[in-house]
mmCIF file of C-alpha atoms and ligand atoms in Angstrom:
data_model
loop_
_atom_site.group_PDB
_atom_site.id
_atom_site.type_symbol
_atom_site.label_atom_id
_atom_site.label_comp_id
_atom_site.label_asym_id
_atom_site.label_seq_id
_atom_site.Cartn_x
_atom_site.Cartn_y
_atom_site.Cartn_z
ATOM 1 C CA MET A 28 -32.872 -3.254 -131.880
ATOM 2 C CA LEU A 29 -32.616 -0.122 -133.996
ATOM 3 C CA ASN A 30 -30.720 2.815 -132.690
ATOM 4 C CA GLN A 31 -33.708 4.603 -131.212
ATOM 5 C CA LYS A 32 -31.737 7.627 -130.146
ATOM 6 C CA PHE A 33 -30.708 8.222 -133.719
ATOM 7 C CA LEU A 34 -34.264 7.857 -134.979
ATOM 8 C CA LEU A 35 -35.447 10.166 -132.254
ATOM 9 C CA ALA A 36 -32.912 12.824 -133.220
ATOM 10 C CA ALA A 37 -34.030 12.646 -136.863
ATOM 11 C CA SER A 38 -37.701 12.966 -135.975
ATOM 12 C CA LEU A 39 -36.958 15.859 -133.638
ATOM 13 C CA LEU A 40 -35.464 17.827 -136.505
ATOM 14 C CA MET A 41 -38.580 17.363 -138.608
ATOM 15 C CA ALA A 42 -41.020 17.903 -135.784
ATOM 16 C CA ALA A 43 -39.335 20.781 -134.016
ATOM 17 C CA PRO A 44 -42.407 23.071 -133.854
ATOM 18 C CA LEU A 45 -44.445 20.202 -132.440
ATOM 19 C CA MET A 46 -41.893 19.516 -129.725
ATOM 20 C CA ALA A 47 -41.982 23.131 -128.636
ATOM 21 C CA THR A 48 -45.621 22.652 -127.649
ATOM 22 C CA GLY A 49 -44.635 19.793 -125.338
ATOM 23 C CA ALA A 50 -46.083 16.954 -127.411
ATOM 24 C CA GLN A 51 -44.842 13.469 -126.559
ATOM 25 C CA ALA A 52 -41.579 12.595 -128.293
ATOM 26 C CA SER A 53 -42.690 9.106 -129.118
ATOM 27 C CA GLY A 54 -45.526 6.676 -128.580
ATOM 28 C CA GLU A 55 -43.178 3.953 -127.462
ATOM 29 C CA LEU A 56 -41.740 2.511 -124.315
ATOM 30 C CA ASN A 57 -38.655 0.316 -124.274
ATOM 31 C CA LEU A 58 -38.865 -2.069 -121.379
ATOM 32 C CA TYR A 59 -35.808 -4.013 -120.242
ATOM 33 C CA SER A 60 -37.174 -6.733 -118.014
ATOM 34 C CA SER A 61 -36.039 -9.840 -116.202
ATOM 35 C CA ARG A 62 -39.717 -10.836 -115.811
ATOM 36 C CA HIS A 63 -41.244 -13.575 -117.934
ATOM 37 C CA TYR A 64 -44.670 -14.539 -116.667
ATOM 38 C CA ASP A 65 -47.773 -15.534 -118.629
ATOM 39 C CA THR A 66 -50.013 -12.967 -116.949
ATOM 40 C CA ASP A 67 -47.691 -10.164 -118.011
ATOM 41 C CA GLU A 68 -49.334 -10.118 -121.439
ATOM 42 C CA ARG A 69 -52.436 -8.602 -119.853
ATOM 43 C CA LEU A 70 -50.314 -6.279 -117.754
ATOM 44 C CA TYR A 71 -48.705 -4.789 -120.847
ATOM 45 C CA SER A 72 -51.685 -4.855 -123.200
ATOM 46 C CA GLU A 73 -53.840 -2.941 -120.716
ATOM 47 C CA PHE A 74 -51.238 -0.172 -120.576
ATOM 48 C CA GLU A 75 -51.028 -0.072 -124.361
ATOM 49 C CA GLU A 76 -54.812 0.180 -124.648
ATOM 50 C CA GLN A 77 -55.088 2.871 -121.979
ATOM 51 C CA THR A 78 -52.337 5.069 -123.351
ATOM 52 C CA GLY A 79 -51.747 4.216 -127.011
ATOM 53 C CA ILE A 80 -48.081 3.725 -126.118
ATOM 54 C CA THR A 81 -46.462 0.647 -127.664
ATOM 55 C CA ILE A 82 -44.277 -1.432 -125.349
ATOM 56 C CA ASN A 83 -41.132 -2.966 -126.824
ATOM 57 C CA ARG A 84 -39.795 -5.642 -124.532
ATOM 58 C CA ILE A 85 -36.275 -6.931 -124.092
ATOM 59 C CA GLU A 86 -36.056 -9.812 -121.655
ATOM 60 C CA ASP A 87 -32.912 -11.213 -120.130
ATOM 61 C CA SER A 88 -31.371 -11.854 -116.732
ATOM 62 C CA ALA A 89 -30.988 -8.758 -114.556
ATOM 63 C CA ASP A 90 -27.206 -8.767 -114.608
ATOM 64 C CA VAL A 91 -27.126 -9.003 -118.399
ATOM 65 C CA LEU A 92 -29.648 -6.155 -118.738
ATOM 66 C CA ILE A 93 -27.712 -3.914 -116.345
ATOM 67 C CA GLU A 94 -24.481 -4.554 -118.265
ATOM 68 C CA ARG A 95 -26.277 -3.963 -121.548
ATOM 69 C CA ILE A 96 -27.728 -0.595 -120.515
ATOM 70 C CA LYS A 97 -24.305 0.409 -119.227
ATOM 71 C CA ALA A 98 -22.630 -0.613 -122.480
ATOM 72 C CA GLU A 99 -25.233 1.159 -124.617
ATOM 73 C CA GLY A 100 -24.443 4.363 -122.749
ATOM 74 C CA VAL A 101 -26.048 7.590 -123.954
ATOM 75 C CA ASN A 102 -27.420 5.747 -126.992
ATOM 76 C CA SER A 103 -29.344 3.246 -124.913
ATOM 77 C CA PRO A 104 -32.973 2.902 -126.005
ATOM 78 C CA ALA A 105 -33.850 1.575 -122.516
ATOM 79 C CA ASP A 106 -36.649 3.493 -120.799
ATOM 80 C CA ILE A 107 -37.336 1.147 -117.889
ATOM 81 C CA LEU A 108 -35.443 -1.562 -116.053
ATOM 82 C CA LEU A 109 -37.625 -4.090 -114.228
ATOM 83 C CA THR A 110 -35.961 -6.604 -111.923
ATOM 84 C CA VAL A 111 -36.108 -8.134 -108.454
ATOM 85 C CA ASP A 112 -34.496 -7.447 -105.083
ATOM 86 C CA ALA A 113 -33.621 -4.034 -103.674
ATOM 87 C CA GLY A 114 -30.029 -5.258 -103.467
ATOM 88 C CA ARG A 115 -29.953 -5.725 -107.225
ATOM 89 C CA LEU A 116 -31.689 -2.405 -107.866
ATOM 90 C CA HIS A 117 -28.928 -0.913 -105.735
ATOM 91 C CA ARG A 118 -26.386 -2.463 -108.098
ATOM 92 C CA ALA A 119 -28.200 -0.826 -111.000
ATOM 93 C CA VAL A 120 -27.946 2.498 -109.169
ATOM 94 C CA GLU A 121 -24.238 1.906 -108.542
ATOM 95 C CA ALA A 122 -23.799 1.135 -112.241
ATOM 96 C CA GLY A 123 -25.262 4.573 -112.927
ATOM 97 C CA ILE A 124 -28.081 3.319 -115.158
ATOM 98 C CA LEU A 125 -31.116 4.631 -113.261
ATOM 99 C CA GLN A 126 -32.283 8.216 -112.887
ATOM 100 C CA PRO A 127 -34.288 9.856 -110.112
ATOM 101 C CA ILE A 128 -37.929 10.669 -110.764
ATOM 102 C CA GLN A 129 -40.559 12.375 -108.662
ATOM 103 C CA SER A 130 -44.156 11.183 -108.824
ATOM 104 C CA ASP A 131 -46.935 12.072 -106.407
ATOM 105 C CA VAL A 132 -48.868 9.064 -107.711
ATOM 106 C CA LEU A 133 -46.073 6.660 -106.755
ATOM 107 C CA ASP A 134 -45.340 8.411 -103.455
ATOM 108 C CA GLY A 135 -49.012 8.097 -102.552
ATOM 109 C CA ALA A 136 -49.377 4.454 -103.561
ATOM 110 C CA ILE A 137 -46.134 2.863 -102.361
ATOM 111 C CA ALA A 138 -44.895 2.847 -98.756
ATOM 112 C CA ALA A 139 -41.727 4.898 -98.331
ATOM 113 C CA ASN A 140 -39.631 1.912 -97.192
ATOM 114 C CA LEU A 141 -40.364 0.094 -100.483
ATOM 115 C CA ARG A 142 -38.854 2.756 -102.735
ATOM 116 C CA ASP A 143 -35.558 4.548 -103.127
ATOM 117 C CA PRO A 144 -35.542 7.844 -101.182
ATOM 118 C CA ASP A 145 -34.171 9.501 -104.338
ATOM 119 C CA GLY A 146 -36.810 7.978 -106.639
ATOM 120 C CA ARG A 147 -34.413 5.865 -108.710
ATOM 121 C CA TRP A 148 -36.401 2.672 -108.080
ATOM 122 C CA HIS A 149 -39.807 1.729 -106.756
ATOM 123 C CA GLY A 150 -41.105 -1.620 -105.495
ATOM 124 C CA PHE A 151 -44.266 -2.932 -107.176
ATOM 125 C CA SER A 152 -44.656 -6.291 -105.433
ATOM 126 C CA GLN A 153 -43.237 -7.988 -102.363
ATOM 127 C CA ARG A 154 -41.914 -11.407 -101.488
ATOM 128 C CA ALA A 155 -41.198 -12.703 -98.005
ATOM 129 C CA ARG A 156 -38.139 -14.829 -97.166
ATOM 130 C CA VAL A 157 -39.515 -17.493 -94.858
ATOM 131 C CA ILE A 158 -38.713 -20.844 -93.223
ATOM 132 C CA PHE A 159 -40.130 -24.113 -94.566
ATOM 133 C CA TYR A 160 -39.759 -27.383 -92.636
ATOM 134 C CA ASP A 161 -40.699 -31.031 -92.742
ATOM 135 C CA LYS A 162 -43.649 -31.393 -90.360
ATOM 136 C CA ASN A 163 -42.894 -35.086 -89.838
ATOM 137 C CA GLU A 164 -39.316 -34.443 -88.711
ATOM 138 C CA VAL A 165 -39.344 -31.082 -86.943
ATOM 139 C CA SER A 166 -41.625 -30.533 -83.951
ATOM 140 C CA ASP A 167 -40.149 -27.194 -82.854
ATOM 141 C CA PRO A 168 -39.269 -25.294 -86.033
ATOM 142 C CA PRO A 169 -37.199 -22.081 -85.933
ATOM 143 C CA GLN A 170 -39.441 -19.095 -85.241
ATOM 144 C CA THR A 171 -36.892 -16.401 -86.002
ATOM 145 C CA TYR A 172 -33.943 -15.845 -88.336
ATOM 146 C CA ALA A 173 -31.762 -15.953 -85.204
ATOM 147 C CA ASP A 174 -33.069 -19.483 -84.501
ATOM 148 C CA LEU A 175 -31.586 -20.665 -87.803
ATOM 149 C CA ALA A 176 -28.182 -20.264 -86.150
ATOM 150 C CA ASP A 177 -29.163 -22.246 -83.012
ATOM 151 C CA PRO A 178 -26.942 -25.355 -82.610
ATOM 152 C CA LYS A 179 -30.038 -27.495 -81.998
ATOM 153 C CA TYR A 180 -30.632 -27.358 -85.770
ATOM 154 C CA ARG A 181 -27.103 -28.608 -86.571
ATOM 155 C CA GLY A 182 -27.010 -30.446 -89.889
ATOM 156 C CA LEU A 183 -30.693 -29.863 -90.667
ATOM 157 C CA ILE A 184 -30.844 -26.711 -92.785
ATOM 158 C CA CYS A 185 -30.620 -26.166 -96.535
ATOM 159 C CA ALA A 186 -29.941 -22.657 -97.767
ATOM 160 C CA ARG A 187 -28.477 -21.279 -100.940
ATOM 161 C CA SER A 188 -25.071 -19.828 -101.642
ATOM 162 C CA SER A 189 -23.842 -16.533 -100.212
ATOM 163 C CA SER A 190 -23.274 -15.204 -103.729
ATOM 164 C CA ASN A 191 -27.054 -15.106 -104.161
ATOM 165 C CA ILE A 192 -28.635 -11.676 -103.786
ATOM 166 C CA TYR A 193 -31.473 -12.992 -101.554
ATOM 167 C CA MET A 194 -28.958 -14.318 -99.003
ATOM 168 C CA ILE A 195 -26.949 -11.102 -99.216
ATOM 169 C CA SER A 196 -30.043 -8.932 -98.696
ATOM 170 C CA LEU A 197 -31.208 -11.062 -95.752
ATOM 171 C CA LEU A 198 -27.833 -10.656 -94.027
ATOM 172 C CA ALA A 199 -27.827 -6.945 -94.907
ATOM 173 C CA SER A 200 -31.130 -6.621 -93.030
ATOM 174 C CA ILE A 201 -29.693 -8.477 -90.007
ATOM 175 C CA ILE A 202 -26.669 -6.145 -90.016
ATOM 176 C CA GLU A 203 -29.060 -3.194 -89.865
ATOM 177 C CA ARG A 204 -31.250 -4.670 -87.115
ATOM 178 C CA LYS A 205 -28.618 -6.337 -84.901
ATOM 179 C CA GLY A 206 -25.237 -4.861 -85.787
ATOM 180 C CA GLU A 207 -22.167 -6.296 -87.494
ATOM 181 C CA GLU A 208 -21.009 -8.557 -84.663
ATOM 182 C CA ALA A 209 -24.356 -10.291 -84.197
ATOM 183 C CA ALA A 210 -24.722 -10.591 -87.961
ATOM 184 C CA GLU A 211 -21.381 -12.359 -88.203
ATOM 185 C CA ALA A 212 -22.287 -14.758 -85.383
ATOM 186 C CA TRP A 213 -25.536 -15.494 -87.205
ATOM 187 C CA ALA A 214 -23.831 -16.200 -90.521
ATOM 188 C CA GLN A 215 -21.373 -18.497 -88.736
ATOM 189 C CA GLY A 216 -24.195 -20.331 -86.933
ATOM 190 C CA LEU A 217 -26.212 -20.795 -90.111
ATOM 191 C CA ARG A 218 -23.174 -22.089 -91.940
ATOM 192 C CA ASP A 219 -22.517 -24.578 -89.133
ATOM 193 C CA ASN A 220 -26.139 -25.790 -89.296
ATOM 194 C CA LEU A 221 -26.161 -26.534 -93.030
ATOM 195 C CA ALA A 222 -27.020 -30.070 -94.048
ATOM 196 C CA ARG A 223 -24.910 -29.744 -97.192
ATOM 197 C CA ASP A 224 -22.747 -27.216 -99.000
ATOM 198 C CA PRO A 225 -24.974 -24.532 -100.510
ATOM 199 C CA GLU A 226 -26.148 -25.368 -104.022
ATOM 200 C CA GLY A 227 -29.025 -24.509 -106.347
ATOM 201 C CA GLY A 228 -31.840 -21.985 -106.154
ATOM 202 C CA ASP A 229 -34.682 -21.589 -103.658
ATOM 203 C CA THR A 230 -36.720 -24.330 -105.351
ATOM 204 C CA ASP A 231 -33.782 -26.701 -104.885
ATOM 205 C CA GLN A 232 -33.734 -26.021 -101.135
ATOM 206 C CA LEU A 233 -37.435 -26.940 -100.978
ATOM 207 C CA ARG A 234 -36.853 -30.027 -103.123
ATOM 208 C CA ALA A 235 -34.104 -31.088 -100.708
ATOM 209 C CA VAL A 236 -36.650 -31.045 -97.873
ATOM 210 C CA ALA A 237 -39.117 -33.023 -100.010
ATOM 211 C CA SER A 238 -36.454 -35.649 -100.732
ATOM 212 C CA GLY A 239 -35.283 -35.843 -97.102
ATOM 213 C CA GLN A 240 -31.817 -34.303 -97.615
ATOM 214 C CA CYS A 241 -32.612 -31.682 -95.022
ATOM 215 C CA ASP A 242 -35.482 -30.835 -92.700
ATOM 216 C CA ILE A 243 -35.511 -27.046 -92.871
ATOM 217 C CA ALA A 244 -35.138 -24.689 -95.828
ATOM 218 C CA VAL A 245 -35.032 -20.945 -96.377
ATOM 219 C CA SER A 246 -36.932 -19.764 -99.439
ATOM 220 C CA ASN A 247 -38.917 -16.897 -100.874
ATOM 221 C CA THR A 248 -42.668 -17.385 -100.651
ATOM 222 C CA TYR A 249 -43.405 -17.450 -104.387
ATOM 223 C CA TYR A 250 -41.336 -20.586 -105.044
ATOM 224 C CA PHE A 251 -43.549 -22.595 -102.718
ATOM 225 C CA ALA A 252 -46.717 -20.894 -104.015
ATOM 226 C CA ARG A 253 -45.645 -21.916 -107.519
ATOM 227 C CA ALA A 254 -45.482 -25.544 -106.356
ATOM 228 C CA LEU A 255 -48.926 -25.237 -104.767
ATOM 229 C CA GLY A 256 -50.484 -23.649 -107.811
ATOM 230 C CA GLY A 257 -48.814 -25.534 -110.618
ATOM 231 C CA ASP A 258 -46.423 -28.222 -111.542
ATOM 232 C CA VAL A 259 -42.954 -27.914 -110.044
ATOM 233 C CA ASP A 260 -40.826 -30.998 -110.541
ATOM 234 C CA GLY A 261 -39.878 -32.700 -107.287
ATOM 235 C CA LEU A 262 -42.117 -30.462 -105.208
ATOM 236 C CA THR A 263 -45.717 -30.415 -106.413
ATOM 237 C CA GLY A 264 -47.325 -33.471 -104.824
ATOM 238 C CA SER A 265 -45.118 -33.198 -101.724
ATOM 239 C CA THR A 266 -46.356 -29.841 -100.447
ATOM 240 C CA ASP A 267 -48.515 -31.389 -97.684
ATOM 241 C CA MET A 268 -45.425 -32.425 -95.717
ATOM 242 C CA PHE A 269 -44.298 -28.793 -95.355
ATOM 243 C CA GLY A 270 -44.878 -26.420 -92.510
ATOM 244 C CA VAL A 271 -44.137 -22.725 -92.969
ATOM 245 C CA VAL A 272 -42.948 -20.133 -90.461
ATOM 246 C CA PHE A 273 -43.083 -16.416 -91.169
ATOM 247 C CA PRO A 274 -40.127 -15.479 -88.936
ATOM 248 C CA ASN A 275 -39.760 -12.705 -86.348
ATOM 249 C CA GLN A 276 -43.488 -12.202 -85.778
ATOM 250 C CA GLY A 277 -42.820 -11.205 -82.167
ATOM 251 C CA SER A 278 -40.098 -8.742 -83.034
ATOM 252 C CA THR A 279 -38.883 -7.053 -86.207
ATOM 253 C CA GLY A 280 -41.221 -8.841 -88.617
ATOM 254 C CA THR A 281 -40.505 -11.090 -91.586
ATOM 255 C CA HIS A 282 -37.847 -9.996 -94.068
ATOM 256 C CA VAL A 283 -39.511 -8.850 -97.277
ATOM 257 C CA ASN A 284 -37.987 -7.740 -100.523
ATOM 258 C CA ILE A 285 -39.418 -6.358 -103.735
ATOM 259 C CA SER A 286 -39.808 -6.720 -107.440
ATOM 260 C CA GLY A 287 -39.379 -3.283 -108.824
ATOM 261 C CA GLY A 288 -37.968 -0.989 -111.389
ATOM 262 C CA GLY A 289 -36.836 2.434 -112.337
ATOM 263 C CA VAL A 290 -36.371 4.836 -115.237
ATOM 264 C CA ALA A 291 -33.188 4.310 -117.240
ATOM 265 C CA VAL A 292 -30.666 7.136 -117.042
ATOM 266 C CA ASN A 293 -30.838 8.000 -120.754
ATOM 267 C CA ALA A 294 -34.484 7.066 -121.319
ATOM 268 C CA PRO A 295 -35.567 8.453 -124.715
ATOM 269 C CA ASN A 296 -39.213 8.239 -123.605
ATOM 270 C CA ARG A 297 -38.941 9.509 -120.043
ATOM 271 C CA GLU A 298 -42.535 10.729 -119.737
ATOM 272 C CA ASN A 299 -43.884 7.410 -121.002
ATOM 273 C CA ALA A 300 -41.619 5.614 -118.550
ATOM 274 C CA ILE A 301 -42.979 7.544 -115.579
ATOM 275 C CA ARG A 302 -46.498 6.946 -116.855
ATOM 276 C CA PHE A 303 -45.765 3.224 -117.020
ATOM 277 C CA LEU A 304 -44.461 3.108 -113.445
ATOM 278 C CA GLU A 305 -47.549 5.014 -112.288
ATOM 279 C CA TYR A 306 -49.700 2.506 -114.157
ATOM 280 C CA LEU A 307 -47.943 -0.355 -112.304
ATOM 281 C CA ALA A 308 -49.208 1.137 -109.047
ATOM 282 C CA SER A 309 -52.840 1.077 -110.258
ATOM 283 C CA GLU A 310 -55.197 -1.520 -108.837
ATOM 284 C CA SER A 311 -55.614 -3.722 -111.904
ATOM 285 C CA ALA A 312 -51.935 -3.595 -112.814
ATOM 286 C CA GLN A 313 -51.037 -4.435 -109.230
ATOM 287 C CA GLN A 314 -53.113 -7.572 -109.477
ATOM 288 C CA TYR A 315 -51.511 -8.712 -112.754
ATOM 289 C CA PHE A 316 -48.028 -7.735 -111.632
ATOM 290 C CA ALA A 317 -48.209 -9.509 -108.271
ATOM 291 C CA GLU A 318 -50.129 -12.517 -109.572
ATOM 292 C CA GLY A 319 -47.598 -13.162 -112.316
ATOM 293 C CA ASN A 320 -45.140 -14.419 -109.717
ATOM 294 C CA ASN A 321 -47.419 -15.130 -106.731
ATOM 295 C CA GLU A 322 -46.186 -12.043 -104.881
ATOM 296 C CA TYR A 323 -47.778 -9.624 -102.449
ATOM 297 C CA PRO A 324 -49.051 -6.392 -104.028
ATOM 298 C CA VAL A 325 -47.573 -3.167 -102.623
ATOM 299 C CA VAL A 326 -50.934 -1.409 -102.799
ATOM 300 C CA GLU A 327 -53.293 -2.383 -100.017
ATOM 301 C CA GLY A 328 -56.606 -4.085 -100.748
ATOM 302 C CA VAL A 329 -55.476 -5.776 -103.951
ATOM 303 C CA PRO A 330 -56.393 -9.497 -103.803
ATOM 304 C CA LEU A 331 -53.686 -12.177 -103.526
ATOM 305 C CA ALA A 332 -53.198 -15.078 -105.933
ATOM 306 C CA ALA A 333 -54.946 -18.234 -104.660
ATOM 307 C CA ALA A 334 -51.719 -20.184 -104.086
ATOM 308 C CA LEU A 335 -50.217 -17.325 -102.114
ATOM 309 C CA THR A 336 -53.330 -17.081 -99.931
ATOM 310 C CA GLU A 337 -52.929 -20.778 -99.179
ATOM 311 C CA LEU A 338 -49.452 -20.414 -97.702
ATOM 312 C CA THR A 339 -50.015 -17.064 -95.953
ATOM 313 C CA PRO A 340 -51.365 -17.156 -92.364
ATOM 314 C CA ASP A 341 -55.099 -16.339 -92.287
ATOM 315 C CA GLU A 342 -54.414 -13.477 -89.910
ATOM 316 C CA GLY A 343 -51.698 -12.158 -92.238
ATOM 317 C CA PHE A 344 -48.181 -11.449 -91.031
ATOM 318 C CA THR A 345 -46.036 -8.592 -89.868
ATOM 319 C CA ALA A 346 -43.419 -7.600 -92.420
ATOM 320 C CA ASP A 347 -40.163 -5.960 -91.424
ATOM 321 C CA ASP A 348 -40.654 -2.287 -92.282
ATOM 322 C CA LEU A 349 -36.938 -1.695 -92.764
ATOM 323 C CA ASP A 350 -36.100 0.898 -95.395
ATOM 324 C CA LEU A 351 -35.031 -1.407 -98.238
ATOM 325 C CA SER A 352 -32.425 1.052 -99.451
ATOM 326 C CA VAL A 353 -30.290 -0.067 -96.468
ATOM 327 C CA LEU A 354 -29.946 -3.478 -98.129
ATOM 328 C CA GLY A 355 -27.817 -1.812 -100.761
ATOM 329 C CA LYS A 356 -25.920 0.206 -98.178
ATOM 330 C CA ASN A 357 -25.000 -2.955 -96.205
ATOM 331 C CA GLN A 358 -24.432 -5.171 -99.232
ATOM 332 C CA ALA A 359 -20.624 -5.017 -99.329
ATOM 333 C CA LEU A 360 -20.344 -5.741 -95.604
ATOM 334 C CA ALA A 361 -22.743 -8.685 -95.903
ATOM 335 C CA VAL A 362 -20.559 -10.208 -98.626
ATOM 336 C CA GLN A 363 -17.472 -9.695 -96.433
ATOM 337 C CA ILE A 364 -19.123 -11.341 -93.440
ATOM 338 C CA TYR A 365 -20.153 -14.458 -95.394
ATOM 339 C CA ASP A 366 -16.592 -14.617 -96.628
ATOM 340 C CA ARG A 367 -15.091 -14.247 -93.152
ATOM 341 C CA VAL A 368 -17.109 -17.146 -91.720
ATOM 342 C CA GLY A 369 -16.443 -19.347 -94.730
ATOM 343 C CA TYR A 370 -20.073 -19.500 -95.882
ATOM 344 C CA GLU A 371 -19.689 -20.543 -99.490
HETATM 345 FE FE1 FE B 412 -36.495 -15.589 -107.308
#
């Protein structure tokens, strides 16, 4: 990519009188994104049509993008970082690559617990971390996260590694709800109940149930929805054998996390960036954004993707309304706890 900051500086010199009137510095938006979904084309083209702003996209894994923005420093052309998990957005904040913004549009559209209190990131869709089980093997599936640590499920559970941000954020939420001691006992119990050493992603945990390696798996909702709606190797075709539990319905609610983003600290097109985030909270954008990955919209009344409707209870479910910024706050302790109990 060209050095946009340099180009911007040159055009500022020539257009100084124009800038004094508050005209937009540029008709561009540089989007650093770890998303890569087919429906995103419509998401972006609608914004471009509505605003005349051209979106330049750079796609890579979240960790690579965070490192890249950090390395680019004050010359970074990045306007927006889009990624998943409040725990990872917290890492972006810690890396110093996001800046606070204030938007009445976003404050009005997005529940306070799904955005950073300082406006450095906002959630635009939600995923739930739920329990899947083999209906033929398990007659009394775990109903809560605490149940996953019950010795009666010894040797039955597949879950991914403790280095994974979803596992870290889940434990961070348990620390907040139950305290450090209970959280450690839970991590120990879950570790003791594993059918195998943690390996692979969420889809691999579901595949392991399909193949009979374990009877119970922990996974985000969209991985199963993807199998229902499309063609996931080793899973599509076996989905009928699965039961799903949205945990903690009688208590704190099911752990949810977000896909979200924020404005980069040195954004050359800050106004466009805020406009883009506000657009993401609009009804049509919400539908594209959430549908792209079979997630739950953050704005109420926006329809769900068909596959997601299929796995969600008809009566809906209660989500944990924990302030997701605490996932970042408890992240280091969660990592320590997994380490202490020897959860790989
Ligand atoms: Fe994921």
